[in-house]
CSV table of C-alpha atoms and ligand atoms in Angstrom, one decimal:
chain,number,residue,atom,x,y,z
A,165,MET,CA,14.2,-33.1,-3.2
A,166,THR,CA,12.1,-30.0,-3.8
A,167,SER,CA,9.4,-29.1,-1.2
A,168,PRO,CA,5.8,-29.5,-2.1
A,169,LEU,CA,5.1,-26.3,-0.3
A,170,TRP,CA,3.6,-23.4,-2.3
A,171,HIS,CA,4.1,-20.3,-0.1
A,172,PRO,CA,2.0,-17.1,-0.3
A,173,PHE,CA,3.4,-14.0,-1.9
A,174,THR,CA,6.6,-15.9,-2.6
A,175,GLN,CA,8.3,-16.2,-6.0
A,176,HIS,CA,9.8,-19.7,-5.8
A,177,GLY,CA,11.7,-19.1,-9.0
A,178,LEU,CA,14.0,-16.6,-7.2
A,179,GLY,CA,15.3,-19.3,-4.8
A,180,GLU,CA,15.2,-17.0,-1.8
A,181,PRO,CA,16.0,-18.6,1.5
A,182,ILE,CA,12.9,-19.9,3.4
A,183,PRO,CA,13.9,-20.1,7.1
A,184,LYS,CA,12.4,-22.8,9.2
A,185,VAL,CA,11.1,-21.7,12.6
A,186,VAL,CA,10.8,-24.4,15.3
A,187,ARG,CA,9.7,-22.3,18.3
A,188,ALA,CA,8.6,-18.8,19.2
A,189,GLN,CA,8.4,-16.9,22.5
A,190,GLY,CA,7.6,-13.3,23.2
A,191,ALA,CA,9.1,-11.3,20.3
A,192,LEU,CA,11.6,-14.0,19.4
A,193,LEU,CA,11.5,-16.7,16.7
A,194,HIS,CA,13.9,-19.6,17.1
A,195,LEU,CA,15.2,-21.1,13.9
A,196,ALA,CA,16.0,-24.7,13.2
A,197,ASP,CA,19.6,-23.8,12.5
A,198,GLY,CA,19.9,-22.3,16.0
A,199,ARG,CA,19.7,-18.6,15.1
A,200,THR,CA,17.0,-16.3,16.6
A,201,LEU,CA,15.1,-13.5,14.9
A,202,ILE,CA,13.3,-10.6,16.4
A,203,ASP,CA,9.8,-10.6,15.0
A,204,GLY,CA,9.5,-6.9,13.8
A,205,ILE,CA,6.1,-7.4,12.1
A,206,SER,CA,4.2,-9.6,14.5
A,207,SER,CA,4.3,-12.5,12.0
A,208,TRP,CA,2.3,-10.5,9.5
A,209,TRP,CA,0.4,-8.2,11.8
A,210,VAL,CA,-1.3,-10.8,14.0
A,211,THR,CA,0.8,-11.4,17.2
A,212,THR,CA,-0.2,-8.7,19.8
A,213,HIS,CA,1.0,-9.6,23.4
A,214,GLY,CA,3.8,-11.9,22.2
A,215,HIS,CA,4.2,-15.4,20.8
A,216,CYS,CA,2.9,-18.3,22.8
A,217,ASP,CA,1.3,-16.2,25.5
A,218,PRO,CA,0.8,-18.6,28.4
A,219,ARG,CA,-2.8,-17.5,29.2
A,220,ILE,CA,-3.9,-18.0,25.5
A,221,ALA,CA,-2.0,-21.3,25.1
A,222,ALA,CA,-3.6,-22.6,28.3
A,223,ALA,CA,-7.1,-21.6,27.1
A,224,ILE,CA,-6.5,-23.4,23.8
A,225,GLY,CA,-5.3,-26.5,25.5
A,226,ALA,CA,-8.3,-26.7,27.9
A,227,GLN,CA,-10.9,-26.0,25.2
A,228,ALA,CA,-9.3,-28.6,22.8
A,229,GLN,CA,-10.2,-31.2,25.4
A,230,THR,CA,-13.7,-30.0,26.2
A,231,LEU,CA,-15.4,-29.0,23.0
A,232,ASP,CA,-13.4,-28.6,19.8
A,233,GLN,CA,-15.8,-27.7,17.0
A,234,LEU,CA,-19.6,-27.4,16.7
A,235,ILE,CA,-22.0,-26.7,13.8
A,236,PHE,CA,-22.9,-23.0,14.4
A,237,ALA,CA,-26.1,-22.9,12.4
A,238,ALA,CA,-28.7,-22.8,15.2
A,239,TYR,CA,-26.3,-24.2,17.8
A,240,THR,CA,-24.2,-22.2,20.3
A,241,HIS,CA,-21.5,-22.6,22.9
A,242,ASP,CA,-20.0,-20.6,25.8
A,243,PRO,CA,-16.8,-19.4,24.2
A,244,ALA,CA,-18.7,-17.9,21.3
A,245,GLU,CA,-21.1,-16.2,23.6
A,246,GLU,CA,-18.4,-14.9,25.9
A,247,VAL,CA,-16.4,-13.4,23.0
A,248,ALA,CA,-19.4,-11.9,21.3
A,249,GLN,CA,-20.4,-10.1,24.5
A,250,GLY,CA,-16.7,-9.0,25.0
A,251,LEU,CA,-16.5,-7.6,21.5
A,252,ILE,CA,-19.7,-5.6,22.0
A,253,ASP,CA,-18.4,-4.2,25.3
A,254,LEU,CA,-15.1,-3.3,23.8
A,255,ALA,CA,-16.3,-1.9,20.5
A,256,PRO,CA,-16.1,1.8,19.7
A,257,ARG,CA,-19.2,3.7,21.0
A,258,ALA,CA,-20.3,7.3,20.9
A,259,ASP,CA,-23.2,9.3,22.2
A,260,GLY,CA,-26.0,9.6,19.7
A,261,ARG,CA,-24.7,6.7,17.5
A,262,ASP,CA,-26.3,3.3,17.4
A,263,PRO,CA,-23.8,0.9,19.0
A,264,LEU,CA,-22.4,-2.2,17.4
A,265,SER,CA,-24.7,-4.9,18.8
A,266,HIS,CA,-24.4,-8.1,16.7
A,267,VAL,CA,-21.5,-10.4,16.1
A,268,PHE,CA,-21.1,-12.7,13.1
A,269,TYR,CA,-18.1,-15.1,13.2
A,270,SER,CA,-15.8,-16.2,10.3
A,271,ASP,CA,-12.2,-17.3,10.1
A,272,SER,CA,-10.0,-14.7,8.4
A,273,GLY,CA,-9.8,-11.0,7.7
A,274,SER,CA,-10.8,-11.5,4.1
A,275,THR,CA,-13.9,-13.5,5.1
A,276,ALA,CA,-14.8,-10.9,7.8
A,277,VAL,CA,-14.7,-8.2,5.1
A,278,GLU,CA,-16.7,-10.3,2.6
A,279,VAL,CA,-19.3,-10.8,5.3
A,280,ALA,CA,-19.3,-7.0,5.9
A,281,LEU,CA,-19.9,-6.5,2.2
A,282,LYS,CA,-22.7,-9.1,2.0
A,283,MET,CA,-24.3,-7.6,5.1
A,284,ALA,CA,-24.3,-4.1,3.6
A,285,LEU,CA,-25.7,-5.4,0.3
A,286,GLY,CA,-28.2,-7.6,2.1
A,287,TYR,CA,-29.4,-4.6,4.1
A,288,TRP,CA,-30.2,-2.6,0.9
A,289,HIS,CA,-31.7,-5.7,-0.8
A,290,ASN,CA,-34.1,-6.3,2.1
A,291,ARG,CA,-34.9,-2.5,2.4
A,292,ALA,CA,-35.8,-2.6,-1.3
A,293,LEU,CA,-38.1,-5.6,-0.8
A,294,ASP,CA,-39.9,-3.6,1.8
A,295,GLY,CA,-40.2,-0.7,-0.6
A,296,LEU,CA,-38.1,1.5,1.7
A,297,SER,CA,-35.3,2.1,-0.8
A,298,THR,CA,-34.2,1.5,-4.3
A,299,PRO,CA,-31.6,-1.4,-4.5
A,300,ARG,CA,-28.0,-0.2,-4.0
A,301,HIS,CA,-24.9,-2.1,-5.1
A,302,ARG,CA,-22.2,0.5,-5.6
A,303,ILE,CA,-19.3,0.4,-3.1
A,304,LEU,CA,-17.0,3.3,-2.4
A,305,VAL,CA,-13.4,2.5,-1.5
A,306,LEU,CA,-10.3,4.5,-0.6
A,307,GLU,CA,-7.4,4.6,-3.0
A,308,HIS,CA,-4.5,2.3,-2.0
A,309,GLY,CA,-6.8,0.3,0.2
A,310,TYR,CA,-6.4,-3.4,1.0
A,311,HIS,CA,-9.1,-5.6,2.3
A,312,GLY,CA,-8.0,-9.2,1.5
A,313,ASP,CA,-7.2,-11.6,-1.3
A,314,THR,CA,-10.6,-13.1,-2.2
A,315,ILE,CA,-12.4,-11.9,-5.4
A,316,GLY,CA,-14.7,-9.7,-3.4
A,317,THR,CA,-12.1,-8.1,-1.2
A,318,MET,CA,-9.7,-7.6,-4.1
A,319,SER,CA,-12.5,-5.8,-5.9
A,320,MET,CA,-12.5,-3.3,-3.1
A,321,GLY,CA,-8.7,-3.0,-2.9
A,322,GLU,CA,-6.1,-1.2,-5.0
A,323,ARG,CA,-5.6,-2.7,-8.5
A,324,GLY,CA,-2.1,-3.7,-9.5
A,325,VAL,CA,0.3,-6.5,-10.5
A,326,TYR,CA,-0.9,-8.5,-7.5
A,327,ASN,CA,-4.5,-8.9,-8.9
A,328,ALA,CA,-3.9,-8.3,-12.6
A,329,ALA,CA,-4.8,-12.0,-13.5
A,330,TRP,CA,-8.3,-11.6,-12.1
A,331,THR,CA,-9.1,-7.9,-13.0
A,332,PRO,CA,-11.8,-8.8,-15.6
A,333,LEU,CA,-13.7,-10.6,-12.8
A,334,LEU,CA,-13.5,-7.9,-10.1
A,335,PHE,CA,-16.6,-5.8,-9.6
A,336,ASP,CA,-16.6,-2.1,-10.3
A,337,VAL,CA,-16.2,0.3,-7.4
A,338,THR,CA,-15.8,4.1,-7.0
A,339,THR,CA,-12.4,5.0,-5.7
A,340,ILE,CA,-12.0,8.0,-3.4
A,341,ALA,CA,-8.5,9.7,-3.5
A,342,PHE,CA,-6.4,9.0,-0.5
A,343,PRO,CA,-6.2,12.0,1.9
A,344,HIS,CA,-2.5,12.8,1.6
A,345,ALA,CA,-1.4,15.7,3.8
A,346,GLY,CA,-2.8,18.9,2.3
A,347,GLN,CA,-5.2,17.0,0.1
A,348,GLU,CA,-7.8,16.2,2.7
A,349,PRO,CA,-10.5,18.7,1.4
A,350,LYS,CA,-10.2,17.0,-2.0
A,351,THR,CA,-10.9,13.6,-0.5
A,352,LEU,CA,-13.8,14.8,1.5
A,353,ALA,CA,-15.3,16.6,-1.5
A,354,ALA,CA,-14.9,13.5,-3.7
A,355,LEU,CA,-16.7,11.4,-1.0
A,356,GLU,CA,-19.5,13.9,-0.7
A,357,ALA,CA,-19.9,13.9,-4.5
A,358,ALA,CA,-20.0,10.1,-4.6
A,359,CYS,CA,-22.5,9.9,-1.8
A,360,THR,CA,-24.9,12.3,-3.7
A,361,ALA,CA,-24.3,10.8,-7.2
A,362,PRO,CA,-27.5,9.6,-9.1
A,363,GLU,CA,-26.5,6.0,-8.4
A,364,LYS,CA,-26.7,6.0,-4.6
A,365,PRO,CA,-23.9,4.0,-3.0
A,366,ALA,CA,-24.5,1.1,-0.6
A,367,ALA,CA,-21.5,1.6,1.5
A,368,PHE,CA,-18.0,3.1,2.0
A,369,ILE,CA,-15.3,0.9,3.3
A,370,VAL,CA,-12.1,2.2,4.9
A,371,GLU,CA,-9.1,1.1,6.8
A,372,PRO,CA,-9.2,3.6,9.7
A,373,LEU,CA,-6.1,5.7,10.2
A,374,ILE,CA,-3.6,3.4,8.5
A,375,LEU,CA,-3.7,1.8,5.0
A,376,GLY,CA,-1.5,-1.2,5.7
A,377,ALA,CA,-0.7,-3.2,2.6
A,378,GLY,CA,-1.0,0.0,0.5
A,379,GLY,CA,2.2,1.2,2.0
A,380,MET,CA,1.5,2.1,5.7
A,381,LEU,CA,-0.1,5.3,4.5
A,382,MET,CA,-1.5,7.3,7.5
A,383,TYR,CA,-4.2,9.9,7.9
A,384,SER,CA,-5.7,11.8,10.8
A,385,PRO,CA,-8.6,10.9,13.1
A,386,ALA,CA,-10.2,14.3,12.0
A,387,VAL,CA,-10.4,13.0,8.4
A,388,LEU,CA,-11.7,9.7,9.6
A,389,ARG,CA,-14.4,11.5,11.6
A,390,GLU,CA,-15.4,13.7,8.7
A,391,MET,CA,-15.6,10.8,6.3
A,392,ALA,CA,-17.9,8.9,8.7
A,393,ALA,CA,-20.0,12.1,9.1
A,394,ILE,CA,-20.5,12.5,5.4
A,395,CYS,CA,-21.6,8.9,5.0
A,396,ALA,CA,-24.1,9.3,8.0
A,397,ARG,CA,-25.5,12.5,6.4
A,398,HIS,CA,-26.2,10.8,3.1
A,399,ASP,CA,-27.3,7.4,4.6
A,400,VAL,CA,-24.4,5.5,3.1
A,401,LEU,CA,-23.3,2.6,5.3
A,402,PHE,CA,-19.8,3.1,6.8
A,403,ILE,CA,-17.7,-0.1,7.0
A,404,ALA,CA,-14.5,0.0,9.1
A,405,ASP,CA,-12.0,-2.7,8.2
A,406,GLU,CA,-10.1,-2.9,11.6
A,407,VAL,CA,-8.5,-6.2,10.7
A,408,MET,CA,-5.0,-4.7,11.0
A,409,THR,CA,-5.7,-1.6,13.1
A,410,GLY,CA,-7.6,-3.4,15.8
A,411,TRP,CA,-6.3,-4.7,19.1
A,412,GLY,CA,-4.2,-1.7,20.0
A,413,ARG,CA,-2.0,-1.2,17.0
A,414,THR,CA,-2.8,2.5,16.6
A,415,GLY,CA,-2.6,3.2,20.3
A,416,THR,CA,-6.2,2.6,21.2
A,417,LEU,CA,-8.0,-0.7,21.2
A,418,PHE,CA,-9.7,0.2,17.9
A,419,ALA,CA,-8.6,3.0,15.6
A,420,CYS,CA,-12.2,4.3,15.2
A,421,GLU,CA,-12.1,5.3,18.9
A,422,GLN,CA,-9.7,8.1,18.2
A,423,ALA,CA,-12.2,9.7,15.8
A,424,GLY,CA,-15.3,9.1,18.0
A,425,VAL,CA,-16.6,7.0,15.1
A,426,VAL,CA,-19.0,4.1,15.4
A,427,PRO,CA,-19.2,2.3,12.1
A,428,ASP,CA,-22.3,0.6,10.9
A,429,ILE,CA,-20.3,-2.6,10.3
A,430,MET,CA,-16.8,-3.4,11.6
A,431,ALA,CA,-14.5,-6.3,10.6
A,432,VAL,CA,-11.9,-7.7,13.1
A,433,ALA,CA,-9.5,-10.6,12.8
A,434,LYS,CA,-5.7,-10.8,13.1
A,435,GLY,CA,-5.2,-9.8,16.8
A,436,ILE,CA,-8.6,-11.1,18.0
A,437,THR,CA,-6.9,-14.3,19.4
A,438,GLY,CA,-3.7,-12.4,20.3
A,439,GLY,CA,-2.4,-13.8,17.0
A,440,SER,CA,-2.5,-17.5,18.1
A,441,ILE,CA,-5.2,-19.1,15.9
A,442,ALA,CA,-7.5,-18.1,13.0
A,443,LEU,CA,-10.7,-16.3,13.9
A,444,ALA,CA,-12.6,-13.3,12.7
A,445,ALA,CA,-15.8,-11.4,13.4
A,446,THR,CA,-18.0,-8.9,11.7
A,447,LEU,CA,-19.9,-6.6,14.1
A,448,ALA,CA,-23.0,-4.8,13.0
A,449,THR,CA,-25.6,-2.3,14.4
A,450,ALA,CA,-29.1,-3.3,15.1
A,451,ARG,CA,-30.5,-1.8,11.9
A,452,ILE,CA,-28.3,-4.1,9.8
A,453,PHE,CA,-29.4,-7.2,11.8
A,454,ASP,CA,-33.0,-6.1,11.8
A,455,ALA,CA,-33.1,-5.8,8.1
A,456,HIS,CA,-32.5,-9.5,8.0
A,457,LEU,CA,-35.0,-10.3,10.8
A,458,SER,CA,-38.2,-11.8,9.6
A,459,THR,CA,-40.4,-14.8,9.7
A,460,ASP,CA,-39.5,-15.2,6.0
A,461,ARG,CA,-36.6,-17.7,5.6
A,462,ALA,CA,-35.7,-16.0,2.3
A,463,ARG,CA,-34.5,-13.0,4.3
A,464,LEU,CA,-31.9,-14.8,6.5
A,465,PHE,CA,-28.2,-14.0,6.1
A,466,TYR,CA,-26.9,-16.6,3.7
A,467,HIS,CA,-23.3,-17.0,4.8
A,468,SER,CA,-21.4,-19.7,6.6
A,469,SER,CA,-18.1,-21.5,6.7
A,470,SER,CA,-17.4,-24.9,8.2
A,471,TYR,CA,-15.3,-23.5,11.1
A,472,THR,CA,-17.6,-20.5,11.9
A,473,ALA,CA,-17.0,-19.7,15.6
A,474,ASN,CA,-14.7,-22.7,16.1
A,475,ALA,CA,-14.7,-23.3,19.9
A,476,ILE,CA,-10.9,-23.5,20.3
A,477,ALA,CA,-10.4,-20.3,18.4
A,478,CYS,CA,-13.2,-18.6,20.5
A,479,ALA,CA,-11.5,-19.8,23.7
A,480,ALA,CA,-8.2,-18.2,22.5
A,481,ALA,CA,-10.1,-14.9,21.8
A,482,ALA,CA,-11.8,-15.1,25.2
A,483,ALA,CA,-8.4,-15.4,26.8
A,484,ASN,CA,-7.2,-12.4,24.7
A,485,ILE,CA,-10.1,-10.3,25.9
A,486,ALA,CA,-9.4,-11.3,29.5
A,487,ILE,CA,-5.8,-10.1,29.1
A,488,TRP,CA,-7.1,-6.8,27.7
A,489,ARG,CA,-9.5,-6.5,30.7
A,490,GLU,CA,-7.1,-7.5,33.4
A,491,GLU,CA,-3.6,-6.4,32.3
A,492,ASP,CA,-2.3,-2.9,31.5
A,493,VAL,CA,-2.1,-3.6,27.7
A,494,LEU,CA,-2.6,0.1,26.8
A,495,GLY,CA,0.2,1.0,29.2
A,496,ARG,CA,2.5,-1.4,27.4
A,497,ILE,CA,1.4,0.0,24.1
A,498,ALA,CA,2.0,3.6,25.2
A,499,ALA,CA,5.5,2.7,26.4
A,500,LEU,CA,6.3,0.9,23.1
A,501,SER,CA,4.9,3.7,21.1
A,502,GLN,CA,7.1,6.2,23.0
A,503,GLY,CA,10.2,4.1,22.4
A,504,LEU,CA,9.4,3.8,18.7
A,505,ALA,CA,8.8,7.6,18.4
A,506,GLN,CA,12.0,8.5,20.1
A,507,ARG,CA,14.1,6.2,17.8
A,508,LEU,CA,12.2,7.1,14.7
A,509,GLY,CA,12.9,10.8,15.4
A,510,VAL,CA,16.6,10.0,15.3
A,511,LEU,CA,16.4,7.8,12.2
A,512,ALA,CA,14.5,10.5,10.4
A,513,ARG,CA,17.6,12.7,10.4
A,514,HIS,CA,19.4,10.0,8.3
A,515,PRO,CA,19.7,11.4,4.7
A,516,ALA,CA,18.7,8.1,3.2
A,517,PHE,CA,15.2,8.2,4.6
A,518,ALA,CA,12.1,10.4,4.1
A,519,ASN,CA,8.5,10.6,5.2
A,520,PRO,CA,8.7,9.2,8.8
A,521,ARG,CA,5.2,8.4,10.2
A,522,GLN,CA,3.6,6.8,13.2
A,523,HIS,CA,0.2,5.9,14.7
A,524,GLY,CA,0.8,4.1,18.0
A,525,THR,CA,2.9,0.9,17.6
A,526,VAL,CA,3.1,1.2,13.8
A,527,VAL,CA,5.9,3.2,12.3
A,528,ALA,CA,7.0,3.6,8.7
A,529,ILE,CA,9.7,5.4,6.8
A,530,ASP,CA,10.6,5.5,3.1
A,531,LEU,CA,14.1,4.6,1.8
A,532,ILE,CA,14.9,7.2,-0.9
A,533,ALA,CA,15.2,5.1,-4.0
A,534,SER,CA,14.9,5.6,-7.7
A,535,ASP,CA,13.3,2.2,-8.2
A,536,ALA,CA,10.5,2.4,-5.6
A,537,GLY,CA,7.6,0.4,-7.0
A,538,TYR,CA,6.1,-2.8,-5.5
A,539,LEU,CA,8.2,-5.0,-7.8
A,540,SER,CA,11.4,-3.1,-6.9
A,541,ASP,CA,14.3,-5.4,-6.2
A,542,LEU,CA,14.8,-3.3,-3.1
A,543,ALA,CA,12.2,-5.1,-0.9
A,544,PRO,CA,13.8,-8.6,-1.2
A,545,GLN,CA,17.3,-7.1,-0.8
A,546,LEU,CA,16.1,-5.3,2.4
A,547,ARG,CA,14.5,-8.5,3.6
A,548,ALA,CA,17.7,-10.4,3.3
A,549,PHE,CA,19.7,-7.6,4.8
A,550,PHE,CA,17.5,-7.6,8.0
A,551,LEU,CA,17.5,-11.4,8.1
A,552,ASP,CA,21.3,-11.4,8.2
A,553,ARG,CA,21.0,-9.1,11.2
A,554,GLY,CA,18.6,-11.3,13.1
A,555,ILE,CA,15.4,-9.3,12.3
A,556,LEU,CA,12.2,-10.3,10.5
A,557,LEU,CA,11.0,-7.3,8.5
A,558,ARG,CA,9.1,-7.3,5.2
A,559,PRO,CA,9.3,-3.9,3.6
A,560,LEU,CA,6.6,-2.8,1.1
A,561,GLY,CA,8.6,-1.6,-1.9
A,562,ASN,CA,10.9,1.1,-0.5
A,563,THR,CA,8.7,1.6,2.6
A,564,ILE,CA,10.2,0.0,5.7
A,565,TYR,CA,7.8,-0.4,8.6
A,566,LEU,CA,7.7,-1.9,12.1
A,567,LEU,CA,4.6,-3.4,13.6
A,568,PRO,CA,6.0,-5.3,16.5
A,569,PRO,CA,4.4,-7.3,19.3
A,570,TYR,CA,3.8,-5.2,22.4
A,571,CYS,CA,6.3,-7.2,24.5
A,572,LEU,CA,9.3,-5.9,22.5
A,573,ASP,CA,11.9,-4.6,25.0
A,574,SER,CA,14.2,-1.6,24.6
A,575,ASP,CA,17.3,-3.7,23.8
A,576,GLN,CA,15.3,-5.3,20.9
A,577,LEU,CA,14.1,-1.9,19.8
A,578,ASP,CA,17.7,-0.7,19.8
A,579,GLN,CA,18.8,-3.7,17.8
A,580,ILE,CA,16.1,-3.1,15.1
A,581,PHE,CA,16.9,0.7,14.8
A,582,GLU,CA,20.6,0.0,14.6
A,583,ALA,CA,19.8,-2.3,11.6
A,584,LEU,CA,17.6,0.3,10.1
A,585,ALA,CA,20.4,2.9,10.2
A,586,GLN,CA,22.8,0.4,8.7
A,587,ALA,CA,20.3,-0.2,5.9
A,588,GLY,CA,20.2,3.5,5.3
A,589,ASP,CA,24.0,3.6,5.1
A,590,PHE,CA,24.2,0.5,2.9
A,591,PHE,CA,21.4,1.2,0.4
A,592,ALA,CA,21.7,5.0,0.2
A,593,GLY,CA,22.4,5.9,-3.4
A,594,SER,CA,22.7,2.2,-4.4
A,595,ALA,CA,19.1,1.8,-5.3
B,143,LIG,C1,-4.7,-8.6,6.5
B,143,LIG,C2,-5.8,-7.8,6.2
B,143,LIG,C3,-7.0,-8.3,5.7
B,143,LIG,C4,-7.1,-9.8,5.3
B,143,LIG,O1,-7.0,-10.6,6.4
B,143,LIG,P1,-6.6,-12.1,6.2
B,143,LIG,O2,-6.8,-12.7,7.6
B,143,LIG,O3,-5.2,-12.2,5.8
B,143,LIG,O4,-7.6,-12.7,5.2
B,143,LIG,C5,-8.1,-7.5,5.4
B,143,LIG,N1,-8.0,-6.2,5.7
B,143,LIG,C6,-6.9,-5.6,6.2
B,143,LIG,C7,-6.9,-4.1,6.5
B,143,LIG,C8,-5.8,-6.4,6.4
B,143,LIG,O5,-4.7,-5.8,6.9
């Protein structure tokens, strides 16, 4: 009997194995057939402290028996208020910059980014109603960006085979070249030119420090800082998509901190609940909120989803924030980052690999291959190779990356890097 399941980003026609997981703890996934896997990518970038963290699990259990779900239009509850205050306290801040001061909940990274986009456009719409600006609709994006899989977020992401079916419906954006090493001045000049073009842009959206789905492409905090400064100079809203980079991935709680950048709007999701349950938030500065503040109901922010600020998800996020406050999470991240750096340095000497890179707990390296595109057969072959060795990895084309939970121990690190070296031996020249 075939399964009714239709999996995401899965070509069912290839008949790849679809392992069944029955239990997870820490960095380990336990399969129905008795095997265990090390989760090398935090179950698609969400698990931070480890699977089934006891504090988060307990908070979910207690909340589920107290208040599960509540309409959030003009109603409120403690978990939502506690998390909102926690987010504001933890958000990047800098002298002379308006702090992020308002929190809008949704339920996935894609919706958090859609909300960011709608806030930015709503800001300029309402400014125009007041005669303070001409309307602005153009969005600037970074080449190779990824912001989600809804129509709006795909519009702002890299175009390719993964969105070809919908290309005619995606809205037009201005793409700024990625700041590859040595090319940074070109990127900054292109951004400056786009900000001063006759059609004034509404906003520039970036993934700070790491472009995830675009191939774990990395750039420096200095470039991030300069990009934000250019936007500020030309009154173009700066949107940080911290959906992947947030919650410690790059070595700091949020990537923007490393550049001293306070975005006008910031999207967070994935690790907000420690990776336990779906929740997302879009943070905005007072001027974005105030542009929607009026006695006129036509000015309110028209966005909602049924599960906005779900109380169980907010309780999980509150427990996650408590862990960040009370435990030495940054210490764990620093130790893991060091363990990764040391082993990546050794692996980088393997002749099958090129372009090693790292920001905090995210490391990536490219397998030298003739067939390196997204649809290369290499990625599924590598997936199977690592699965055979008890490791969950999901390479992006010929780019192999690790994005592990922070509880990964040194034995597990050794096991993963042993398998990476074996992959280098096995696939060198064969691709
Ligand atoms: C994963 C991701 C998203 C989308 O988040 P979902 O929860 O999968 O909708 C958006 N932006 C970035 C940078 C991401 O990595």
